[in-house]
Coordinates of C-alpha atoms in Angstrom, one line a residue:
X1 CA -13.1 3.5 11.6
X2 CA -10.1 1.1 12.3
X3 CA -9.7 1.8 15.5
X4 CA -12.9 1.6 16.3
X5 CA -13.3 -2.1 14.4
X6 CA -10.1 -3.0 16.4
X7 CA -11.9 -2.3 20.2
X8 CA -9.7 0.7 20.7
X9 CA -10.7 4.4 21.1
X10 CA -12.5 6.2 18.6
X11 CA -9.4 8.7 18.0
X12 CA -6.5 5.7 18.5
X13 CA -4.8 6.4 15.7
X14 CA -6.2 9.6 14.0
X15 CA -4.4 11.4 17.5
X16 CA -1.6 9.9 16.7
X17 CA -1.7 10.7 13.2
X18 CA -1.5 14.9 14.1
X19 CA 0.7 16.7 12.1
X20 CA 2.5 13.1 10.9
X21 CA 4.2 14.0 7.9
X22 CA 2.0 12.2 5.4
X23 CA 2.6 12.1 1.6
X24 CA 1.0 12.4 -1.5
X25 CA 3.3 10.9 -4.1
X26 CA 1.7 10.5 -7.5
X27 CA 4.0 8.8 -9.8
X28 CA 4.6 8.0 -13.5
X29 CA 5.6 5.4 -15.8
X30 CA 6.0 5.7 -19.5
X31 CA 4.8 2.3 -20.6
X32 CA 5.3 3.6 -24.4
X33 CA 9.4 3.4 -23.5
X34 CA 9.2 1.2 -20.3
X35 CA 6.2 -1.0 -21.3
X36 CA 8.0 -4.7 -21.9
X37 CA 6.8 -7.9 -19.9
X38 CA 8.4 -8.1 -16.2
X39 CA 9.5 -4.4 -15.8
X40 CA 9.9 -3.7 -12.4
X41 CA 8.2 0.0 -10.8
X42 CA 8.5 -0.7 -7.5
X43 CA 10.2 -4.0 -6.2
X44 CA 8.9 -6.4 -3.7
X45 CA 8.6 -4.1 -0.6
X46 CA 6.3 -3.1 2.2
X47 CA 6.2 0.7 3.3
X48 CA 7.4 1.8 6.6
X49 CA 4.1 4.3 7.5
X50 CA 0.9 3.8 9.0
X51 CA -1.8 3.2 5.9
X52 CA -1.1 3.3 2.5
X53 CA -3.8 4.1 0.3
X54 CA -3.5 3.5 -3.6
X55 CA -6.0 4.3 -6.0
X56 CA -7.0 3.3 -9.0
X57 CA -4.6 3.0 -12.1
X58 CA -5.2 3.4 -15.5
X59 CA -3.0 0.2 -16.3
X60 CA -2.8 -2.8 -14.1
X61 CA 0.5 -4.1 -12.4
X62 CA -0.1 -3.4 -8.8
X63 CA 0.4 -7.4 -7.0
X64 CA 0.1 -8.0 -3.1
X65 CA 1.0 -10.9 -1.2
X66 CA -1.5 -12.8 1.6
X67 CA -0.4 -13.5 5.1
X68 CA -0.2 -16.9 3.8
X69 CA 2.2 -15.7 0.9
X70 CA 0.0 -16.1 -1.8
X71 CA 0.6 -13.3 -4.7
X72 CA -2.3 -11.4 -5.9
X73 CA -3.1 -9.0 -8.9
X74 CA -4.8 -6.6 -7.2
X75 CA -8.2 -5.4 -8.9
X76 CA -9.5 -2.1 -7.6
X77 CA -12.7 -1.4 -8.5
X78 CA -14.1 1.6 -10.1
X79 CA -14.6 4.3 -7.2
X80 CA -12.8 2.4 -4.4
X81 CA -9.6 2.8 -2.9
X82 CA -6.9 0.0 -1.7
X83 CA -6.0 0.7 1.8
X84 CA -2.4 -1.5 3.0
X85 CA -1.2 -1.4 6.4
X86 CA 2.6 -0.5 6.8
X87 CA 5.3 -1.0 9.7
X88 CA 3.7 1.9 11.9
X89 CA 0.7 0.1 11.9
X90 CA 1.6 -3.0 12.6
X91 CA 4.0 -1.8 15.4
X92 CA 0.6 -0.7 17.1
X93 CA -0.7 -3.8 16.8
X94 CA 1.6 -5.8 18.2
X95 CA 2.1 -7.7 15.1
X96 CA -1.7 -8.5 14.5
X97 CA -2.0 -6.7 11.0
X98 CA 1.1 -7.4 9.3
X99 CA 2.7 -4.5 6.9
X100 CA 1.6 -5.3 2.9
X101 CA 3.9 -6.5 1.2
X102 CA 3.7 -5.5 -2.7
X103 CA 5.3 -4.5 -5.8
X104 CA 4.4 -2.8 -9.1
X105 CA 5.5 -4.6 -12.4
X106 CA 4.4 -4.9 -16.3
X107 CA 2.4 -7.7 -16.6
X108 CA 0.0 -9.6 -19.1
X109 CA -2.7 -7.5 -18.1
X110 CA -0.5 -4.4 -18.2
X111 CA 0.2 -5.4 -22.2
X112 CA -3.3 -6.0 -22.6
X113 CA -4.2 -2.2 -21.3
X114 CA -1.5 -0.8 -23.2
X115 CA -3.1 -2.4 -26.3
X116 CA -6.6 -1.1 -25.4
X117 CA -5.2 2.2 -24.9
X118 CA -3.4 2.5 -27.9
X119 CA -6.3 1.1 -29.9
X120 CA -8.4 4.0 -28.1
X121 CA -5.6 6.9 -28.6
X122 CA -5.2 7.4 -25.0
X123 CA -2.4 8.1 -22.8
X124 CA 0.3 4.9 -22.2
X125 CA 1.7 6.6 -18.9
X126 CA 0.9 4.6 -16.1
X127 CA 0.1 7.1 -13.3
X128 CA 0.0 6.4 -9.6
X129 CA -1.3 8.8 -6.7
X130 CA -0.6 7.0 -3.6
X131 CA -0.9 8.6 -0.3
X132 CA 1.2 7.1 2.8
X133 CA -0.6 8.5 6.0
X134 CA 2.2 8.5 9.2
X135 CA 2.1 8.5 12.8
X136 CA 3.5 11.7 14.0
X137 CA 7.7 11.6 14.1
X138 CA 7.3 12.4 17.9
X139 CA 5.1 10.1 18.9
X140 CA 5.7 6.8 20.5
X141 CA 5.1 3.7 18.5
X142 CA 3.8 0.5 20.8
X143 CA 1.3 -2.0 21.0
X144 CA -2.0 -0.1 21.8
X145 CA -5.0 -1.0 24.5
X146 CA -5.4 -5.1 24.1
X147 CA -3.0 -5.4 21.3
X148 CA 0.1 -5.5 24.2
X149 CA -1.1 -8.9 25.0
X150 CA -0.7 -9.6 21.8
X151 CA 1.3 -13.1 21.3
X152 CA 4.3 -11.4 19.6
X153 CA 3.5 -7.7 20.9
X154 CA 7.1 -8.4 22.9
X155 CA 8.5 -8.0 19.2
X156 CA 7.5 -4.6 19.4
X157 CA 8.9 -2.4 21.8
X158 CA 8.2 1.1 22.7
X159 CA 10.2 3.2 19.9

């Protein structure tokens, strides 16, 4: 579907995407023991393969930051799914979709939950199940199809 919304081939990316060494890697946080105000998970950072996809958590805390650097709390609805580019896919576009920056951290919203959930005698680990999908580790990473006119596509080089 991206590719396709980005003018390229139907199979773009997903043929580059064959036998990439993508990664399913829930994690946890005890927010009963690691649960104070500005507690760091995951510090600012983007991630260096092709799409991230987080879904939902139990506990808020997950913030993103806009191409104009605005910070967001990001709010995923029931049923849906965050998708962030990382640094493969922005290698293929020539710098068009810049990787997400993010980070995970305890916030007012995370006390708030924490509060709810103890209130309801549920669980105060914060799990994650993120999956980071790659490009193959033999394949080429360059601007694709129009993206190598792309005004900064000489930024990325074949690699």
């Amino acid at each position: 579907m991206a590719a396709i919304g980005f003018g390229l081939s139907k199979d773009a990316f997903t043929s580059l995407m064959k036998e990439g060494p993508h990664l399913l890697a829930p994690t946890g946080s005890n927010l009963l023991r690691h649960g104070s105000e500005g507690t760091v998970f995951a510090g600012f950072h983007y991630d260096l393969n092709f799409l991230t996809i987080h879904g939902r958590s139990r506990f808020p805390g997950l913030n993103i930051w806009l191409r104009n650097g605005k910070k967001m709390e990001v709010k995923v609805p029931v049923g849906c799914l965050l998708i962030q580019s990382g640094k493969q896919l922005e290698w293929l576009t020539g710098g068009e979709c810049l990787a997400g920056m993010h980070e995970v951290v305890v916030t007012k919203r995370t006390l708030e939950a924490i509060e709810l959930a103890k209130e309801q005698n549920r669980s105060l680990w914060r799990i994650s199940s993120t999956l980071f999908s790659h490009i193959a580790s033999d394949a080429t990473l360059k601007p694709l199809g129009h993206f190598a006119e792309a005004p900064n596509a000489h930024s990325y080089p074949p690699i």
